[in-house]
Structures are given as C-alpha cells and as structure tokens.
Amino acid sequence: MNVFRKIYCRLYQGALYVGMAFMPWHEPELLQGTGSFEKSVDFMLKNNVRRPLVVCDKSALERNALKPFFDNAENKLQYAVFDGVMPNPTVKQVEQGLLVFRQNQCDGILAFGGGSAMDCAKAIGARAVRPKKTVNQMKGLLKVNKKLPPFFAVPTTAGTGSECTVAAVITDGETHDKYAINDFSLIPRYAILDAELTAGLPPFLTATTGMDALTHAVEAYVGRSNTRKTKRQAEQAVKLIFENLKEATANGKNLVARENMQKAAYLAGLAFTRAYVGYVHALAHALGGLYGIAHGYANAVLLPRVLDAYGKSAERKLSKLARIAGVADKSDKSAVASRKFIEAIDNLNFELNIPRTFDGKIKREDFETLARHADKESNPLYPVPKLMNAKELERIYYSVE
C-alpha cells in the first residue's frame, strides 16, 4: 500500500477511535444458564412483548428445538414464525421476514439460531423501523440510527457473538456483494444464553463456529482500536477457547465445555464489536458472498495465514496470547511465542478436522475480484496491525487455495 493511502487509513481509524468513545455502547440484558430458554416467554412478558416474530431456519422447527418456547407461549403470546433463514442471509430473505412481521403486527423479535438467523433478524428489525430505506441503503456505518423493536437473541451456536454485536452481515443475492450493516441499534437488547441449545450441534459446526469466535478475539486483540476492557475480554475468550473447544467438539454433550464456549463467543463478540475485526473477516466475507462458503470455516482456514502476513507488526500481541493460551513459555521471545501461537492455531484446526486450504473450492480467476472486495471492505475501516492493499491480500488467497 502506498504511503499516502496508509496515512489516510490511519487518520480515519484514529478519528473513528476517538469518536467511538462517545457512542451509545451498551450490553444486552442477559438471561443465562441451563434451562434459561424455557423461561424466555416470561422474560418477554416481563419486557412488554406480546406478539413476537420468531426468526429461525427450517431445521430449527424440524428438530423441535423451539418446542420449549412454543409450549410455554401457548395462551400467553401471539407469536408469528419466519423460518426462511438460509446460510449467508440475503436481502430477499430479509424482505420476506419483514412481510411476516408486518402482517402479524409484531411488537418484538426473537432471533433463534446461529449468526445467519441473528443477522437476518437484525436486518428485519432495521427495515421495520426504517421502512423508507432499503437493506442496501443501510450498508456501512450508522445508517439505521433508530431503536429496533425489543430484540431477544438466542444463540444456538458458540461462535458468532451476534447476540451482543452492532453488526448484521447480509448478502445481495443479485450482485453477490456481502456486506455489514453496523449500527448501535442492532445490539440486541436481550440475550438468552442456554448451553443446552448448542448440545446437538454437529462436530464440524461446533469446531468452525468456535474458530469463528477465536478469530473475533484475535483480530480484535491485535488491532489498534483496543480499550483495556476489550483486551481483557479477548484474552478471556482466547483462554476459554483453547481450554474447551476440542472437548466441546469431541463430546457435544459436555455442557460445561459448551457453556464455556458460549461464554467465550459472547466475550469475543463484545471485544470485536468495539475494537473491530481485520483482514481475516474481509477475505472471508468475499468468499461467502461469491461461493457461499460458511463464515466460520472460511475464518478458520484464513486466520493463521493472515497472522503470518502481519509478521512483526503483530508479534508482541500474539506472543501475549500464546502465553495466555498456554502454548508458549514466559521465557520465549516475542518472535518465538508469536510463531508458536500461529502454529497452535494450525494444530487446533488439524485436530478439529478443519482443512488447511479450501481444497479447490475457490478459483484463481476470481482472486483479483475477491481481493478488491476485501480491500474495499477493510480499508480504511479496520484498524489492522499492518495495512495491505488488494494485491497483497490476493497473495493470501493463493496460500489457501
């Protein structure tokens, strides 16, 4: 990247960092612990919601995952259901959900599922309060700026952290553009964390969503927009993930490991929603938009290679994470400890049966376009430790093809 663009990016990030200190940050009110989902109806009633829209995918209904809610809601709530969420939710899905919301005169939203359900539900809420704005017009920073209907986030994976973030990631099905809507109004007002809901998650999905959480924590930590609080949150998340992800993947019924992973995902979500992510996410979003590659899987493959590309600029912070994760000794120099941390991520992927590359799922003729998309998303917004342009980002795709 040329020097003038670097100066512009850093000035932009510095101004944003200062401005963020004055923004209306808040954390969701939590209902947590085993069995908390069963209490969600009373939680809604307590918060004056009578006609919620339940946003989920079809599999959630097919496996009766919402039965505790539906049973308890009988004669208490007049709920409606939108079950059209698909991976990498599209503008069309948002509009379909909005129609159900309006037809049933809903007064709240319950988002049940992983990141896709959360993202779709947030965008539905944004469209409900901003009817004159299209989804595409809300792309970027602070384009909603209006309080959403009471929003209850119920994560069934431990990875995205969407239950506490400012972002909703949406794909334009016509252009294949995948982008984020970022607004403080998108931070859910309430979050229900029940580890039992993640117990049926298949091993590969457990692994890749867990690596998604690790990516959030690491990217937030190595970036240049941290606060003391986000550093602490990211450190706690990294420690919990290295201690629990393998066990949660191998033994899905271990609710202690599941609960710890849910806590890690939440902490990582708090960290990155304040301190931002980096090039891993930008590169992964481009792959998700063009090929539909699952976000957690893309992050897992890309994370160690992007950290390699950061080189010395991230060494000191990665060395600290290495010691927190227990993969480096206190006596190791920063360069050694940093390398051990990257190798530990590679080893973790291997043990979780996550491939080192995309095994031919991505095409070289698309790399230039993908890299331009990643460049556009990340620069000047993401406060990465080392700035890279599209050509430099393109090289990372070659390392994971």
Short mmCIF file of C-alpha atoms in Angstrom, two decimals, residues 1 5 8-9 12-13 16 136 139-141 143 172 175-180 182 276-287 367-384 387-394 397:
data_model
loop_
_atom_site.label_atom_id
_atom_site.label_comp_id
_atom_site.label_asym_id
_atom_site.label_seq_id
_atom_site.Cartn_x
_atom_site.Cartn_y
_atom_site.Cartn_z
CA MET A 1 0.00 0.00 0.00
CA ARG A 5 -3.20 5.77 1.43
CA TYR A 8 -5.38 8.32 5.16
CA CYS A 9 -6.31 4.93 6.65
CA TYR A 12 -9.55 7.71 9.51
CA GLN A 13 -9.09 4.97 12.11
CA LEU A 16 -13.12 6.84 14.47
CA ASN A 136 -28.63 -1.99 0.71
CA LYS A 139 -24.91 -0.81 4.38
CA GLY A 140 -21.97 0.62 6.32
CA LEU A 141 -21.86 2.72 9.47
CA LYS A 143 -27.39 4.15 8.66
CA ASP A 172 -27.14 -9.11 -2.06
CA THR A 175 -24.62 -8.85 -7.08
CA HIS A 176 -23.17 -11.42 -4.62
CA ASP A 177 -21.95 -8.47 -2.56
CA LYS A 178 -21.65 -9.45 1.11
CA TYR A 179 -21.55 -6.51 3.49
CA ALA A 180 -22.17 -5.41 7.05
CA ASN A 182 -23.18 -1.53 11.55
CA TYR A 276 -13.29 -4.20 15.14
CA VAL A 277 -12.02 -7.16 13.17
CA GLY A 278 -9.41 -7.31 10.38
CA TYR A 279 -8.41 -8.82 7.07
CA VAL A 280 -9.49 -12.36 8.01
CA HIS A 281 -13.09 -11.20 8.05
CA ALA A 282 -12.80 -9.12 4.90
CA LEU A 283 -11.31 -12.04 2.95
CA ALA A 284 -13.87 -14.47 4.41
CA HIS A 285 -16.83 -12.21 3.59
CA ALA A 286 -15.72 -12.06 -0.03
CA LEU A 287 -15.63 -15.87 -0.18
CA PHE A 367 -8.81 -13.94 -6.73
CA GLU A 368 -8.33 -10.42 -8.08
CA THR A 369 -12.04 -9.62 -7.74
CA LEU A 370 -12.22 -11.20 -4.29
CA ALA A 371 -9.18 -9.24 -3.10
CA ARG A 372 -10.62 -5.96 -4.40
CA HIS A 373 -13.82 -6.67 -2.46
CA ALA A 374 -11.82 -7.41 0.71
CA ASP A 375 -9.75 -4.26 0.21
CA LYS A 376 -12.87 -2.14 -0.19
CA GLU A 377 -14.46 -3.59 2.96
CA SER A 378 -11.44 -3.29 5.20
CA ASN A 379 -9.62 -0.13 4.14
CA PRO A 380 -9.80 2.40 5.75
CA LEU A 381 -12.23 0.99 8.36
CA TYR A 382 -10.40 -1.92 10.01
CA PRO A 383 -7.54 -0.89 12.37
CA VAL A 384 -5.30 -3.81 11.40
CA LEU A 387 -2.10 -2.26 6.22
CA MET A 388 -2.33 -4.21 2.97
CA ASN A 389 -3.75 -3.38 -0.44
CA ALA A 390 -5.68 -5.63 -2.82
CA LYS A 391 -2.54 -7.10 -4.41
CA GLU A 392 -1.15 -8.09 -1.02
CA LEU A 393 -4.47 -9.54 0.06
CA GLU A 394 -4.68 -11.52 -3.18
CA TYR A 397 -5.90 -16.42 -1.33
#
